[in-house]
Amino acid sequence: MWPYPKVIAHRGGGSLAPENTLAAMQCGLDHGYHAVEFDVMLSQDGIPVLMHDPLFGRTVAGEGGVATTLAAELLQMDAGSWFSPSYAGARVPSYAQAVRFCQQHGIWMNVEIKPVPGYEEETGRVVAHVSRELHAQGEMLPLFSSFSFTALMRAKEEAPEIPRAYLIDQIPANWRDALQQLDAVALHTNQRHLTASLAQQIKAAGYGLFCYTVNTPERAAEICAWGVDAFCTDRIDLISANF
Ligand code: G3P
Ligand code: MG
């Protein structure tokens, strides 16, 4: 059984707000969403921050990248102006700030561990360690997911009690082995490549099944009819939080 919310705001507020910011999560809340997916990577000094791209240039201005910049500098960066002037001044949040925001507002988290290439082990270990410190006993834990098998294995070693989901664009033939090794609760996959037959096999094996990124109610209804438990969306304006 899937104990988590069914519909999750992708990168905070989907396409309605600058991704991976607290302003995006507030936008999700304003649309009735109490479940969020966001991306976490490590600064040069090993502090987890919310960011999708390893290199600057898209959501934050400038040259360089996350793995070669100190957290103090990253947290001052404007992550809102690229999206619209009305979001100018929205900062890159630390993972700790994001978790506190979610805790204050009762938002459940799918934490995507997004290592800069080459930092898989460290990112998995640190995000798990920090998560363990941030989450009080009895609170609903986040769900980790990652395209990096290595990062998830390290997260498992560091904080085995925090559940894990294997995130994969196209489901490989050895998906059962991967999920078993990770002791994962779910498989997260691209809705584009999922078939009804694969969905049925994954559910029959007892795993949760989550899709990214589902942007129409029609497609959401179709994959849910296949047995998909949950999905994230960029269209929090089109798909109701209680879909
Ligand atoms: O976690 C689902 C989805 O966010 C994975 O892709 O590139 O949007 O982080 P991406
Ligand atoms: Mg993501």
PDB file of C-alpha atoms and ligand atoms in Angstrom:
ATOM      1  CA  MET A   1       0.000   0.000   0.000  1.00  0.00           C
ATOM      2  CA  TRP A   2       1.169   3.535  -0.807  1.00  0.00           C
ATOM      3  CA  PRO A   3       1.176   5.532   2.445  1.00  0.00           C
ATOM      4  CA  TYR A   4       2.129   8.847   0.793  1.00  0.00           C
ATOM      5  CA  PRO A   5       0.157  11.511  -1.036  1.00  0.00           C
ATOM      6  CA  LYS A   6      -0.990  10.703  -4.563  1.00  0.00           C
ATOM      7  CA  VAL A   7      -0.262  14.028  -6.258  1.00  0.00           C
ATOM      8  CA  ILE A   8       2.996  15.876  -5.685  1.00  0.00           C
ATOM      9  CA  ALA A   9       4.102  19.330  -6.813  1.00  0.00           C
ATOM     10  CA  HIS A  10       7.220  18.894  -8.954  1.00  0.00           C
ATOM     11  CA  ARG A  11      10.213  21.027  -7.893  1.00  0.00           C
ATOM     12  CA  GLY A  12       8.020  22.911  -5.437  1.00  0.00           C
ATOM     13  CA  GLY A  13       5.359  24.606  -7.511  1.00  0.00           C
ATOM     14  CA  GLY A  14       5.667  22.951 -10.898  1.00  0.00           C
ATOM     15  CA  SER A  15       5.673  25.393 -13.783  1.00  0.00           C
ATOM     16  CA  LEU A  16       3.976  28.143 -11.773  1.00  0.00           C
ATOM     17  CA  ALA A  17       6.953  29.322  -9.751  1.00  0.00           C
ATOM     18  CA  PRO A  18      10.762  29.178  -9.819  1.00  0.00           C
ATOM     19  CA  GLU A  19      11.776  25.583  -9.176  1.00  0.00           C
ATOM     20  CA  ASN A  20      13.388  24.465  -5.941  1.00  0.00           C
ATOM     21  CA  THR A  21      12.619  27.611  -3.953  1.00  0.00           C
ATOM     22  CA  LEU A  22      10.537  28.192  -0.835  1.00  0.00           C
ATOM     23  CA  ALA A  23       8.412  30.563  -2.926  1.00  0.00           C
ATOM     24  CA  ALA A  24       7.579  27.589  -5.142  1.00  0.00           C
ATOM     25  CA  MET A  25       6.500  25.553  -2.142  1.00  0.00           C
ATOM     26  CA  GLN A  26       4.340  28.446  -1.003  1.00  0.00           C
ATOM     27  CA  CYS A  27       2.794  28.496  -4.469  1.00  0.00           C
ATOM     28  CA  GLY A  28       2.100  24.766  -4.115  1.00  0.00           C
ATOM     29  CA  LEU A  29       0.419  25.420  -0.773  1.00  0.00           C
ATOM     30  CA  ASP A  30      -1.652  28.199  -2.330  1.00  0.00           C
ATOM     31  CA  HIS A  31      -2.915  25.603  -4.812  1.00  0.00           C
ATOM     32  CA  GLY A  32      -3.813  23.183  -2.037  1.00  0.00           C
ATOM     33  CA  TYR A  33      -0.718  20.978  -2.378  1.00  0.00           C
ATOM     34  CA  HIS A  34       0.762  19.461   0.756  1.00  0.00           C
ATOM     35  CA  ALA A  35       3.257  17.225  -1.039  1.00  0.00           C
ATOM     36  CA  VAL A  36       6.402  18.272  -2.836  1.00  0.00           C
ATOM     37  CA  GLU A  37       9.306  16.887  -4.836  1.00  0.00           C
ATOM     38  CA  PHE A  38      12.584  18.810  -4.905  1.00  0.00           C
ATOM     39  CA  ASP A  39      16.206  18.208  -5.880  1.00  0.00           C
ATOM     40  CA  VAL A  40      19.119  18.260  -3.436  1.00  0.00           C
ATOM     41  CA  MET A  41      22.842  18.534  -4.185  1.00  0.00           C
ATOM     42  CA  LEU A  42      25.936  19.409  -2.174  1.00  0.00           C
ATOM     43  CA  SER A  43      27.810  22.687  -2.064  1.00  0.00           C
ATOM     44  CA  GLN A  44      31.602  22.735  -2.130  1.00  0.00           C
ATOM     45  CA  ASP A  45      31.617  22.590   1.666  1.00  0.00           C
ATOM     46  CA  GLY A  46      29.211  19.661   1.751  1.00  0.00           C
ATOM     47  CA  ILE A  47      25.993  21.495   2.659  1.00  0.00           C
ATOM     48  CA  PRO A  48      22.875  20.177   0.897  1.00  0.00           C
ATOM     49  CA  VAL A  49      20.995  22.838  -1.066  1.00  0.00           C
ATOM     50  CA  LEU A  50      18.013  22.778  -3.404  1.00  0.00           C
ATOM     51  CA  MET A  51      19.186  22.816  -7.006  1.00  0.00           C
ATOM     52  CA  HIS A  52      18.532  20.869 -10.162  1.00  0.00           C
ATOM     53  CA  ASP A  53      21.466  21.757 -12.416  1.00  0.00           C
ATOM     54  CA  PRO A  54      25.083  21.227 -11.352  1.00  0.00           C
ATOM     55  CA  LEU A  55      26.134  24.284 -13.365  1.00  0.00           C
ATOM     56  CA  PHE A  56      24.901  27.864 -13.092  1.00  0.00           C
ATOM     57  CA  GLY A  57      23.322  29.634 -16.022  1.00  0.00           C
ATOM     58  CA  ARG A  58      19.712  28.521 -16.050  1.00  0.00           C
ATOM     59  CA  THR A  59      18.017  29.113 -12.680  1.00  0.00           C
ATOM     60  CA  VAL A  60      20.830  31.176 -11.169  1.00  0.00           C
ATOM     61  CA  ALA A  61      22.926  33.612 -13.116  1.00  0.00           C
ATOM     62  CA  GLY A  62      26.649  33.358 -13.622  1.00  0.00           C
ATOM     63  CA  GLU A  63      29.326  30.833 -14.380  1.00  0.00           C
ATOM     64  CA  GLY A  64      30.592  28.007 -12.255  1.00  0.00           C
ATOM     65  CA  GLY A  65      28.745  25.306 -10.421  1.00  0.00           C
ATOM     66  CA  VAL A  66      27.335  24.033  -7.172  1.00  0.00           C
ATOM     67  CA  ALA A  67      30.186  21.661  -6.303  1.00  0.00           C
ATOM     68  CA  THR A  68      32.775  24.462  -6.523  1.00  0.00           C
ATOM     69  CA  THR A  69      30.798  27.126  -4.620  1.00  0.00           C
ATOM     70  CA  LEU A  70      30.487  27.498  -0.853  1.00  0.00           C
ATOM     71  CA  ALA A  71      27.025  27.224   0.666  1.00  0.00           C
ATOM     72  CA  ALA A  72      27.202  30.750   2.099  1.00  0.00           C
ATOM     73  CA  GLU A  73      27.498  32.065  -1.435  1.00  0.00           C
ATOM     74  CA  LEU A  74      24.895  29.711  -2.927  1.00  0.00           C
ATOM     75  CA  LEU A  75      22.301  30.709  -0.346  1.00  0.00           C
ATOM     76  CA  GLN A  76      22.614  34.351  -1.387  1.00  0.00           C
ATOM     77  CA  MET A  77      21.956  33.590  -5.044  1.00  0.00           C
ATOM     78  CA  ASP A  78      18.818  34.825  -6.761  1.00  0.00           C
ATOM     79  CA  ALA A  79      16.922  31.757  -7.971  1.00  0.00           C
ATOM     80  CA  GLY A  80      13.763  33.661  -8.893  1.00  0.00           C
ATOM     81  CA  SER A  81      14.602  36.347 -11.457  1.00  0.00           C
ATOM     82  CA  TRP A  82      15.081  33.872 -14.324  1.00  0.00           C
ATOM     83  CA  PHE A  83      11.445  32.897 -13.861  1.00  0.00           C
ATOM     84  CA  SER A  84       9.860  36.332 -13.547  1.00  0.00           C
ATOM     85  CA  PRO A  85      10.660  39.739 -12.044  1.00  0.00           C
ATOM     86  CA  SER A  86       7.973  39.173  -9.428  1.00  0.00           C
ATOM     87  CA  TYR A  87      10.124  36.382  -7.977  1.00  0.00           C
ATOM     88  CA  ALA A  88      13.349  38.401  -7.939  1.00  0.00           C
ATOM     89  CA  GLY A  89      15.039  37.803  -4.634  1.00  0.00           C
ATOM     90  CA  ALA A  90      13.828  34.234  -4.118  1.00  0.00           C
ATOM     91  CA  ARG A  91      16.984  32.568  -2.810  1.00  0.00           C
ATOM     92  CA  VAL A  92      18.509  29.155  -3.204  1.00  0.00           C
ATOM     93  CA  PRO A  93      17.334  27.410  -0.026  1.00  0.00           C
ATOM     94  CA  SER A  94      19.417  25.044   2.001  1.00  0.00           C
ATOM     95  CA  TYR A  95      17.929  21.597   2.413  1.00  0.00           C
ATOM     96  CA  ALA A  96      17.511  22.349   6.118  1.00  0.00           C
ATOM     97  CA  GLN A  97      15.497  25.490   5.337  1.00  0.00           C
ATOM     98  CA  ALA A  98      13.292  23.533   2.946  1.00  0.00           C
ATOM     99  CA  VAL A  99      12.660  20.787   5.481  1.00  0.00           C
ATOM    100  CA  ARG A 100      11.750  23.320   8.150  1.00  0.00           C
ATOM    101  CA  PHE A 101       9.360  25.069   5.774  1.00  0.00           C
ATOM    102  CA  CYS A 102       7.695  21.752   4.973  1.00  0.00           C
ATOM    103  CA  GLN A 103       7.483  20.782   8.627  1.00  0.00           C
ATOM    104  CA  GLN A 104       5.893  24.124   9.523  1.00  0.00           C
ATOM    105  CA  HIS A 105       3.277  23.764   6.811  1.00  0.00           C
ATOM    106  CA  GLY A 106       2.608  20.026   6.959  1.00  0.00           C
ATOM    107  CA  ILE A 107       4.097  19.309   3.537  1.00  0.00           C
ATOM    108  CA  TRP A 108       5.282  15.784   2.769  1.00  0.00           C
ATOM    109  CA  MET A 109       8.575  15.531   0.891  1.00  0.00           C
ATOM    110  CA  ASN A 110       9.939  13.397  -1.908  1.00  0.00           C
ATOM    111  CA  VAL A 111      13.599  14.318  -1.616  1.00  0.00           C
ATOM    112  CA  GLU A 112      15.387  13.650  -4.876  1.00  0.00           C
ATOM    113  CA  ILE A 113      19.080  13.166  -4.154  1.00  0.00           C
ATOM    114  CA  LYS A 114      20.722  14.762  -7.165  1.00  0.00           C
ATOM    115  CA  PRO A 115      24.496  14.369  -6.950  1.00  0.00           C
ATOM    116  CA  VAL A 116      26.831  16.413  -9.063  1.00  0.00           C
ATOM    117  CA  PRO A 117      28.565  13.723 -11.160  1.00  0.00           C
ATOM    118  CA  GLY A 118      31.467  12.329  -9.156  1.00  0.00           C
ATOM    119  CA  TYR A 119      29.863  13.149  -5.777  1.00  0.00           C
ATOM    120  CA  GLU A 120      27.365  10.292  -5.613  1.00  0.00           C
ATOM    121  CA  GLU A 121      28.600   8.630  -2.414  1.00  0.00           C
ATOM    122  CA  GLU A 122      29.118  11.846  -0.513  1.00  0.00           C
ATOM    123  CA  THR A 123      25.734  13.257  -1.520  1.00  0.00           C
ATOM    124  CA  GLY A 124      23.858  10.115  -0.536  1.00  0.00           C
ATOM    125  CA  ARG A 125      25.638   9.957   2.803  1.00  0.00           C
ATOM    126  CA  VAL A 126      25.260  13.636   3.708  1.00  0.00           C
ATOM    127  CA  VAL A 127      21.626  14.003   2.664  1.00  0.00           C
ATOM    128  CA  ALA A 128      20.730  10.926   4.691  1.00  0.00           C
ATOM    129  CA  HIS A 129      22.715  12.131   7.692  1.00  0.00           C
ATOM    130  CA  VAL A 130      21.181  15.617   7.632  1.00  0.00           C
ATOM    131  CA  SER A 131      17.703  14.185   7.117  1.00  0.00           C
ATOM    132  CA  ARG A 132      18.070  11.998  10.155  1.00  0.00           C
ATOM    133  CA  GLU A 133      18.985  15.037  12.244  1.00  0.00           C
ATOM    134  CA  LEU A 134      16.117  17.145  10.900  1.00  0.00           C
ATOM    135  CA  HIS A 135      13.283  14.694  11.342  1.00  0.00           C
ATOM    136  CA  ALA A 136      11.768  14.239  14.752  1.00  0.00           C
ATOM    137  CA  GLN A 137      10.702  10.808  15.852  1.00  0.00           C
ATOM    138  CA  GLY A 138       7.144   9.977  14.980  1.00  0.00           C
ATOM    139  CA  GLU A 139       7.026  12.459  12.124  1.00  0.00           C
ATOM    140  CA  MET A 140       6.216  11.190   8.644  1.00  0.00           C
ATOM    141  CA  LEU A 141       9.585  10.651   7.009  1.00  0.00           C
ATOM    142  CA  PRO A 142      10.423  11.895   3.536  1.00  0.00           C
ATOM    143  CA  LEU A 143      10.898   9.483   0.681  1.00  0.00           C
ATOM    144  CA  PHE A 144      14.332   9.571  -0.909  1.00  0.00           C
ATOM    145  CA  SER A 145      14.645   8.992  -4.618  1.00  0.00           C
ATOM    146  CA  SER A 146      17.611   9.218  -6.945  1.00  0.00           C
ATOM    147  CA  PHE A 147      18.768   8.363 -10.436  1.00  0.00           C
ATOM    148  CA  SER A 148      22.022   7.433  -8.679  1.00  0.00           C
ATOM    149  CA  PHE A 149      21.967   3.878  -7.399  1.00  0.00           C
ATOM    150  CA  THR A 150      25.240   4.602  -5.601  1.00  0.00           C
ATOM    151  CA  ALA A 151      23.806   7.611  -3.765  1.00  0.00           C
ATOM    152  CA  LEU A 152      20.818   5.593  -2.619  1.00  0.00           C
ATOM    153  CA  MET A 153      23.022   2.740  -1.389  1.00  0.00           C
ATOM    154  CA  ARG A 154      25.016   5.217   0.698  1.00  0.00           C
ATOM    155  CA  ALA A 155      21.790   6.774   2.016  1.00  0.00           C
ATOM    156  CA  LYS A 156      20.655   3.311   3.007  1.00  0.00           C
ATOM    157  CA  GLU A 157      23.855   2.707   4.949  1.00  0.00           C
ATOM    158  CA  GLU A 158      23.655   6.067   6.687  1.00  0.00           C
ATOM    159  CA  ALA A 159      19.933   6.185   7.519  1.00  0.00           C
ATOM    160  CA  PRO A 160      18.300   2.859   6.668  1.00  0.00           C
ATOM    161  CA  GLU A 161      15.042   3.918   8.328  1.00  0.00           C
ATOM    162  CA  ILE A 162      14.392   6.616   5.712  1.00  0.00           C
ATOM    163  CA  PRO A 163      12.575   4.945   2.819  1.00  0.00           C
ATOM    164  CA  ARG A 164      14.071   4.870  -0.663  1.00  0.00           C
ATOM    165  CA  ALA A 165      12.737   4.762  -4.193  1.00  0.00           C
ATOM    166  CA  TYR A 166      14.759   3.922  -7.257  1.00  0.00           C
ATOM    167  CA  LEU A 167      14.321   6.631  -9.877  1.00  0.00           C
ATOM    168  CA  ILE A 168      14.839   5.586 -13.453  1.00  0.00           C
ATOM    169  CA  ASP A 169      13.947   7.075 -16.814  1.00  0.00           C
ATOM    170  CA  GLN A 170      13.330   3.753 -18.562  1.00  0.00           C
ATOM    171  CA  ILE A 171      12.734   0.691 -16.437  1.00  0.00           C
ATOM    172  CA  PRO A 172      15.610  -1.778 -16.985  1.00  0.00           C
ATOM    173  CA  ALA A 173      15.247  -5.553 -17.158  1.00  0.00           C
ATOM    174  CA  ASN A 174      16.959  -5.904 -13.763  1.00  0.00           C
ATOM    175  CA  TRP A 175      14.576  -3.606 -11.879  1.00  0.00           C
ATOM    176  CA  ARG A 176      13.761  -6.276  -9.318  1.00  0.00           C
ATOM    177  CA  ASP A 177      17.436  -6.738  -8.383  1.00  0.00           C
ATOM    178  CA  ALA A 178      17.975  -2.999  -8.062  1.00  0.00           C
ATOM    179  CA  LEU A 179      14.950  -2.556  -5.818  1.00  0.00           C
ATOM    180  CA  GLN A 180      15.971  -5.517  -3.695  1.00  0.00           C
ATOM    181  CA  GLN A 181      19.530  -4.291  -3.224  1.00  0.00           C
ATOM    182  CA  LEU A 182      18.294  -0.860  -2.233  1.00  0.00           C
ATOM    183  CA  ASP A 183      15.638  -2.364  -0.005  1.00  0.00           C
ATOM    184  CA  ALA A 184      13.446   0.191  -1.767  1.00  0.00           C
ATOM    185  CA  VAL A 185       9.757   0.756  -1.205  1.00  0.00           C
ATOM    186  CA  ALA A 186       9.019   2.091  -4.666  1.00  0.00           C
ATOM    187  CA  LEU A 187      10.085   2.622  -8.218  1.00  0.00           C
ATOM    188  CA  HIS A 188       9.870   6.126  -9.687  1.00  0.00           C
ATOM    189  CA  THR A 189       9.852   6.353 -13.433  1.00  0.00           C
ATOM    190  CA  ASN A 190       9.146   8.522 -16.444  1.00  0.00           C
ATOM    191  CA  GLN A 191       5.469   8.279 -17.362  1.00  0.00           C
ATOM    192  CA  ARG A 192       6.419   8.460 -21.034  1.00  0.00           C
ATOM    193  CA  HIS A 193       7.996   5.018 -21.087  1.00  0.00           C
ATOM    194  CA  LEU A 194       5.710   3.197 -18.682  1.00  0.00           C
ATOM    195  CA  THR A 195       3.372   0.547 -20.053  1.00  0.00           C
ATOM    196  CA  ALA A 196       0.329  -1.028 -18.448  1.00  0.00           C
ATOM    197  CA  SER A 197       2.133  -4.362 -18.412  1.00  0.00           C
ATOM    198  CA  LEU A 198       5.210  -3.026 -16.614  1.00  0.00           C
ATOM    199  CA  ALA A 199       3.022  -1.180 -14.129  1.00  0.00           C
ATOM    200  CA  GLN A 200       1.185  -4.380 -13.388  1.00  0.00           C
ATOM    201  CA  GLN A 201       4.436  -6.329 -12.851  1.00  0.00           C
ATOM    202  CA  ILE A 202       5.827  -3.733 -10.457  1.00  0.00           C
ATOM    203  CA  LYS A 203       2.627  -3.602  -8.454  1.00  0.00           C
ATOM    204  CA  ALA A 204       2.365  -7.398  -8.420  1.00  0.00           C
ATOM    205  CA  ALA A 205       5.892  -7.497  -6.945  1.00  0.00           C
ATOM    206  CA  GLY A 206       4.621  -5.377  -4.051  1.00  0.00           C
ATOM    207  CA  TYR A 207       6.331  -2.056  -4.794  1.00  0.00           C
ATOM    208  CA  GLY A 208       4.982   1.452  -4.887  1.00  0.00           C
ATOM    209  CA  LEU A 209       4.935   3.000  -8.342  1.00  0.00           C
ATOM    210  CA  PHE A 210       5.386   6.722  -8.956  1.00  0.00           C
ATOM    211  CA  CYS A 211       5.596   8.625 -12.228  1.00  0.00           C
ATOM    212  CA  TYR A 212       7.125  11.900 -13.268  1.00  0.00           C
ATOM    213  CA  THR A 213       6.035  14.282 -14.734  1.00  0.00           C
ATOM    214  CA  VAL A 214       2.301  14.033 -15.444  1.00  0.00           C
ATOM    215  CA  ASN A 215       0.790  17.229 -16.739  1.00  0.00           C
ATOM    216  CA  THR A 216      -2.738  16.441 -17.858  1.00  0.00           C
ATOM    217  CA  PRO A 217      -5.650  15.001 -15.862  1.00  0.00           C
ATOM    218  CA  GLU A 218      -6.314  12.565 -18.741  1.00  0.00           C
ATOM    219  CA  ARG A 219      -2.841  11.037 -18.601  1.00  0.00           C
ATOM    220  CA  ALA A 220      -2.995  10.955 -14.797  1.00  0.00           C
ATOM    221  CA  ALA A 221      -6.269   9.026 -14.948  1.00  0.00           C
ATOM    222  CA  GLU A 222      -4.820   6.605 -17.495  1.00  0.00           C
ATOM    223  CA  ILE A 223      -1.715   5.669 -15.551  1.00  0.00           C
ATOM    224  CA  CYS A 224      -3.578   5.532 -12.249  1.00  0.00           C
ATOM    225  CA  ALA A 225      -5.905   3.012 -13.876  1.00  0.00           C
ATOM    226  CA  TRP A 226      -2.776   0.921 -14.613  1.00  0.00           C
ATOM    227  CA  GLY A 227      -1.992   0.863 -10.897  1.00  0.00           C
ATOM    228  CA  VAL A 228       0.338   3.846 -10.560  1.00  0.00           C
ATOM    229  CA  ASP A 229       0.153   5.012  -6.947  1.00  0.00           C
ATOM    230  CA  ALA A 230       1.325   8.589  -7.252  1.00  0.00           C
ATOM    231  CA  PHE A 231       2.828  11.141  -9.587  1.00  0.00           C
ATOM    232  CA  CYS A 232       4.374  14.553  -9.607  1.00  0.00           C
ATOM    233  CA  THR A 233       3.143  17.334 -11.828  1.00  0.00           C
ATOM    234  CA  ASP A 234       4.200  20.688 -13.170  1.00  0.00           C
ATOM    235  CA  ARG A 235       0.558  21.670 -13.661  1.00  0.00           C
ATOM    236  CA  ILE A 236      -0.651  22.257 -10.150  1.00  0.00           C
ATOM    237  CA  ASP A 237      -3.190  24.589 -11.738  1.00  0.00           C
ATOM    238  CA  LEU A 238      -4.720  21.836 -13.916  1.00  0.00           C
ATOM    239  CA  ILE A 239      -4.531  18.840 -11.576  1.00  0.00           C
ATOM    240  CA  SER A 240      -6.179  19.159  -8.222  1.00  0.00           C
ATOM    241  CA  ALA A 241      -4.201  18.181  -5.143  1.00  0.00           C
ATOM    242  CA  ASN A 242      -6.963  15.709  -4.274  1.00  0.00           C
ATOM    243  CA  PHE A 243      -7.122  14.245  -7.775  1.00  0.00           C
TER     244      PHE A 243
HETATM  245  O1  G3P B   1      11.869  13.024  -9.173  1.00  0.00           O
HETATM  246  C1  G3P B   1      11.221  13.089 -10.388  1.00  0.00           C
HETATM  247  C2  G3P B   1      11.827  14.085 -11.337  1.00  0.00           C
HETATM  248  O2  G3P B   1      12.072  15.281 -10.666  1.00  0.00           O
HETATM  249  C3  G3P B   1      13.088  13.584 -11.961  1.00  0.00           C
HETATM  250  O3  G3P B   1      13.603  14.396 -12.951  1.00  0.00           O
HETATM  251  O4  G3P B   1      15.107  16.094 -13.841  1.00  0.00           O
HETATM  252  O5  G3P B   1      12.916  16.780 -12.956  1.00  0.00           O
HETATM  253  O6  G3P B   1      14.723  16.064 -11.421  1.00  0.00           O
HETATM  254  P1  G3P B   1      14.107  15.889 -12.761  1.00  0.00           P
HETATM  255 MG    MG B   2      13.640  16.079  -9.501  1.00  0.00          MG
END
